[in-house]
GROMACS .gro file of C-alpha atoms in nm:
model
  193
    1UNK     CA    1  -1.441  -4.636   2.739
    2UNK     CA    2  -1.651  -4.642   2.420
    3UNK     CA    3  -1.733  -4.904   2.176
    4UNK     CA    4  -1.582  -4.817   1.878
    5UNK     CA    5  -1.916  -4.947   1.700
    6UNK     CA    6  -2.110  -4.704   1.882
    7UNK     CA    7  -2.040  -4.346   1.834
    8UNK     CA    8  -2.041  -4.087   2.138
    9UNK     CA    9  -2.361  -3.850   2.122
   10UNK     CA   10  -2.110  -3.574   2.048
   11UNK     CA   11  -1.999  -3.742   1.724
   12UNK     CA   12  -2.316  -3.909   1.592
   13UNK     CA   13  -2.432  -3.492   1.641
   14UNK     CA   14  -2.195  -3.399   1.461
   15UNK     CA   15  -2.211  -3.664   1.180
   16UNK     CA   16  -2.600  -3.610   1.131
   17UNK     CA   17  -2.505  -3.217   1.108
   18UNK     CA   18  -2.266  -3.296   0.833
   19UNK     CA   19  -2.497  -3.527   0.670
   20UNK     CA   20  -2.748  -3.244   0.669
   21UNK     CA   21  -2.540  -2.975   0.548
   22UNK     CA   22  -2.447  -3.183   0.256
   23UNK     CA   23  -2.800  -3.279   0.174
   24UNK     CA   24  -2.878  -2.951   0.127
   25UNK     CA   25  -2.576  -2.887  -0.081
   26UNK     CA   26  -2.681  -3.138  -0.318
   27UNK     CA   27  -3.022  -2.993  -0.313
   28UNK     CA   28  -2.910  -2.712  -0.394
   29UNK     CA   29  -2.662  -2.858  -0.689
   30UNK     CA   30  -2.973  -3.040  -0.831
   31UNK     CA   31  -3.195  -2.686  -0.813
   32UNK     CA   32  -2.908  -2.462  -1.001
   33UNK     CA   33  -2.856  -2.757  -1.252
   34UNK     CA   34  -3.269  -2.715  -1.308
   35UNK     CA   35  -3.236  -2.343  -1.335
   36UNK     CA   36  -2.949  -2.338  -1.580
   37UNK     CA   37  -3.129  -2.600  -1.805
   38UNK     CA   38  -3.455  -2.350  -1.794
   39UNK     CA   39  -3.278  -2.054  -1.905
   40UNK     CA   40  -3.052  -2.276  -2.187
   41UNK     CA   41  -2.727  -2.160  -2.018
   42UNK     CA   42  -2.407  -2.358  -2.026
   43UNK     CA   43  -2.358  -2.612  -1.768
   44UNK     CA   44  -2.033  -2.628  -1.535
   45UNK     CA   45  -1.862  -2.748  -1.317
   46UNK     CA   46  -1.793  -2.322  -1.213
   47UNK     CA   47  -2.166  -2.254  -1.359
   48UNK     CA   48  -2.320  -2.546  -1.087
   49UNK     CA   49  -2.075  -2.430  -0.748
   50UNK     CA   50  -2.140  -2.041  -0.827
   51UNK     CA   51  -2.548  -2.107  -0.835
   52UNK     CA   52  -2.545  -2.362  -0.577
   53UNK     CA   53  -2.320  -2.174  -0.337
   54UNK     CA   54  -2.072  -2.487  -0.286
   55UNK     CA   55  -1.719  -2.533  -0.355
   56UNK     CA   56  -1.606  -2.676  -0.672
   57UNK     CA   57  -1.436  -2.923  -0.429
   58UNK     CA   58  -1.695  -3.040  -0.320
   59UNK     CA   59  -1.878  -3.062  -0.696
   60UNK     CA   60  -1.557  -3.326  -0.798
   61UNK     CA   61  -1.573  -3.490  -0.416
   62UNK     CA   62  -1.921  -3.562  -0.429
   63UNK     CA   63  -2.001  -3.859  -0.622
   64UNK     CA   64  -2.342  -3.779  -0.670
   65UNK     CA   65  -2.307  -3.415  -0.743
   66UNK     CA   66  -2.043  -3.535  -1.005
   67UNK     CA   67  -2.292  -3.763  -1.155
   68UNK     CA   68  -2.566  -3.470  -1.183
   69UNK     CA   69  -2.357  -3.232  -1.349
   70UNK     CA   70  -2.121  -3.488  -1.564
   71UNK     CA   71  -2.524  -3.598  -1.694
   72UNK     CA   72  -2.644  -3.222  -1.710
   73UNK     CA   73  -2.324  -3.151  -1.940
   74UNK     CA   74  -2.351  -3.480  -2.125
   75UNK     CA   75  -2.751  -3.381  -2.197
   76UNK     CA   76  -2.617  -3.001  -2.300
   77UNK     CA   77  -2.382  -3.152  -2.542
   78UNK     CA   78  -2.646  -3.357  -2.748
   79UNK     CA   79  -2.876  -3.057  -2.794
   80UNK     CA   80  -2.573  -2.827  -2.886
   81UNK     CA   81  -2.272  -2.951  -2.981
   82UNK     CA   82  -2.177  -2.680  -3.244
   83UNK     CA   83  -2.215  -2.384  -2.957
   84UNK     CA   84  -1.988  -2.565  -2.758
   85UNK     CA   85  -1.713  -2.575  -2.962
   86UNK     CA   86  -1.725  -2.221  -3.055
   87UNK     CA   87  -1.784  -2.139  -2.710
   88UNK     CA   88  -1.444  -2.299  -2.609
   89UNK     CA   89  -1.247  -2.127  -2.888
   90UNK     CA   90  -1.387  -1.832  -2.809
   91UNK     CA   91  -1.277  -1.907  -2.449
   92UNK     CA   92  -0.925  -2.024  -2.542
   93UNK     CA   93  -0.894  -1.719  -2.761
   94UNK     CA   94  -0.958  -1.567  -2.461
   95UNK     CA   95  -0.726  -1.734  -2.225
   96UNK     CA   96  -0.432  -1.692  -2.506
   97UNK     CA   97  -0.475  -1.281  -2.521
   98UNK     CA   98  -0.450  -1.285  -2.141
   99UNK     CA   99  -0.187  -1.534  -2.146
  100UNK     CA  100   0.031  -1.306  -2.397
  101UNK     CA  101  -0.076  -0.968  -2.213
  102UNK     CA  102   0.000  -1.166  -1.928
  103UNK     CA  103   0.326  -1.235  -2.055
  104UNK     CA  104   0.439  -0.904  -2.159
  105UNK     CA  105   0.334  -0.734  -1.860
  106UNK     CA  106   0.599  -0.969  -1.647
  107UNK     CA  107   0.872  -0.925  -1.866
  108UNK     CA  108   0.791  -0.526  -1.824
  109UNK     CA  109   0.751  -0.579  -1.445
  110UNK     CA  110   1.101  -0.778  -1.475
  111UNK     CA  111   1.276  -0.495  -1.703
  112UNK     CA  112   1.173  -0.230  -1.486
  113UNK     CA  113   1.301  -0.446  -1.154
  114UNK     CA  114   1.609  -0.468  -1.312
  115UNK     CA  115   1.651  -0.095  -1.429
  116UNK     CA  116   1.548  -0.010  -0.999
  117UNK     CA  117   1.790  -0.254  -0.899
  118UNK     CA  118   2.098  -0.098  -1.110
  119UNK     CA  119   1.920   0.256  -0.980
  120UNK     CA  120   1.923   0.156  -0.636
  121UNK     CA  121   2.320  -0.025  -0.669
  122UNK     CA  122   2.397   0.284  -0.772
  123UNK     CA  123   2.305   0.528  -0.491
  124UNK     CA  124   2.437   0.268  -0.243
  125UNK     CA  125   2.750   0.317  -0.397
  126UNK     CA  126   2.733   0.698  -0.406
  127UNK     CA  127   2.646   0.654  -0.013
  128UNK     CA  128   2.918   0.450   0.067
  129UNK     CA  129   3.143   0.651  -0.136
  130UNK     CA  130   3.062   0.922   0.097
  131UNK     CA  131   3.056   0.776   0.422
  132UNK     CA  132   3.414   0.681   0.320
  133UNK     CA  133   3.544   1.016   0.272
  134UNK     CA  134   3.497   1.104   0.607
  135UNK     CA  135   3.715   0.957   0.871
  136UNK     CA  136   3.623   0.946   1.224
  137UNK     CA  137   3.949   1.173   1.229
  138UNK     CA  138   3.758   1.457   1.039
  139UNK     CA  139   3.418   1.376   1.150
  140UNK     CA  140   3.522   1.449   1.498
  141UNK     CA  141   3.703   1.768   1.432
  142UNK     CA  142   3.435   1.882   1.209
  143UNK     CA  143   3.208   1.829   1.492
  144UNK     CA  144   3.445   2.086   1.748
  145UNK     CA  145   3.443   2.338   1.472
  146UNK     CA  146   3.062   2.295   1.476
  147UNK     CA  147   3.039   2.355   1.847
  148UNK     CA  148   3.300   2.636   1.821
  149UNK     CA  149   3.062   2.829   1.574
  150UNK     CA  150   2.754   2.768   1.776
  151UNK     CA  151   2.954   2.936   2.031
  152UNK     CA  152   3.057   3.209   1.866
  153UNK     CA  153   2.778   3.251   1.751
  154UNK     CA  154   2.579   3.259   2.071
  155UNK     CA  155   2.831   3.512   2.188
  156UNK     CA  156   2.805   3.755   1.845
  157UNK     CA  157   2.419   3.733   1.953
  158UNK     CA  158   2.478   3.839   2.257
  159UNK     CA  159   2.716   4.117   2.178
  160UNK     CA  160   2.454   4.218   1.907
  161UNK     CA  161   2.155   4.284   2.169
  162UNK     CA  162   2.432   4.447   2.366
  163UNK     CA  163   2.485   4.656   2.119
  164UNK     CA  164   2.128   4.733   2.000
  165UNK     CA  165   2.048   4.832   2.373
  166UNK     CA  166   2.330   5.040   2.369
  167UNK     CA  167   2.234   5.225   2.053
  168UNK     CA  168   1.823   5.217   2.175
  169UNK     CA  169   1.963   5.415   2.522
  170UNK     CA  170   2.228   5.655   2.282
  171UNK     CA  171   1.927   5.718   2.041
  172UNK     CA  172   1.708   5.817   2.372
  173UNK     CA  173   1.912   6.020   2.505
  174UNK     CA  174   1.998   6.223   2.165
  175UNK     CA  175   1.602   6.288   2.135
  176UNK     CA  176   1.631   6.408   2.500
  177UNK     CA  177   1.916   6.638   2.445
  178UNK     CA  178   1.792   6.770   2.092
  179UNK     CA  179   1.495   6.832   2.305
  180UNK     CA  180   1.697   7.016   2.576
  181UNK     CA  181   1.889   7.222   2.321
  182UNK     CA  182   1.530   7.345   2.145
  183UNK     CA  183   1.445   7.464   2.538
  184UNK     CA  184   1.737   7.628   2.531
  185UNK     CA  185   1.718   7.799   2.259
  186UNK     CA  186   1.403   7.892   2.276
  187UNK     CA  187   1.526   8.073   2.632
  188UNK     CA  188   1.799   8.248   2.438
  189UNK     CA  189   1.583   8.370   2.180
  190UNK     CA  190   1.309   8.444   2.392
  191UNK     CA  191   1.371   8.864   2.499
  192UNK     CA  192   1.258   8.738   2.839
  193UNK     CA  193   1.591   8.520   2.835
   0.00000   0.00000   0.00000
């Protein structure tokens, strides 16, 4: 058993990793607050966590990350007050086009859900209007015809090739016979004959 004073090895490792790793998110913090002071851009909360790499979670968690950039923003503000302002109604400008476009585009998704749903009522009820047509009465003796004509049809094939040899050993024997009547008459007509 462990003394609860005492942590294992496992979780004092574990605790100095974490310690680390959020040292060096605050470092971090403090070098993307310096950067965005040096090239006069607008501090944020988004600004700080996109140049630092770090979650904006962990920028309102973290009470000394907080403190940087909630002094950071308060220093911006003195030197520029007037940007600022336009800066956020430019951004709620912004935020109210998308909003509307935003806005119009659902009720256009919402129309045309409706006008599929109708579409698709529709064709259900065409299907089941045809399904009910049929009884299992008429399916069934629609399916003997079916297999009545396949028949007969298998047997008109067969009487067909029938048939064709037929006509193939007729049509032989015609050529030999025209050819036996030329002989023929070529005898006759010959004065040898």
């Amino acid at each position: 058993m462990t003394n609860a004073a005492v942590p294992a090895p496992r979780t004092a490792a574990a605790l100095a990793a974490r310690r680390q790793k959020t040292e060096a998110a605050l470092q971090r913090v403090h070098k993307a607050i310096a950067r965005l002071r040096r090239e006069k851009a607008q501090v944020s909360v988004a600004a700080v966590a996109r140049r630092a790499d770090v979650s904006r979670t962990f920028l309102y968690d973290n009470p000394e990350a907080r403190a940087a950039i909630a002094s950071a923003m308060t220093e911006a503000g003195e030197r520029r007050p007037g940007m600022l302002v336009e800066q956020d109604d430019e951004r709620e400008a912004s935020w109210r086009e998308r909003a509307l476009n935003a806005e119009e585009a659902l009720k256009a998704a919402h129309a045309e859900i409706r006008t599929q749903r109708t579409r698709m009522g529709e064709l259900l009820g065409q299907v089941r209007d045809l399904e009910a047509e049929w009884t299992e009465e008429a399916i069934q003796r629609i399916n003997t015809e079916n297999t009545a004509l396949k028949q007969r049809l298998r047997q008109l094939a067969a009487d067909n090739r029938t048939l064709d040899e037929r006509l193939k050993a007729a049509r032989s024997n015609l050529r030999f016979q025209d050819r036996r009547v030329a002989d023929l008459e070529a005898q006759l007509a010959s004065p040898d004959g």
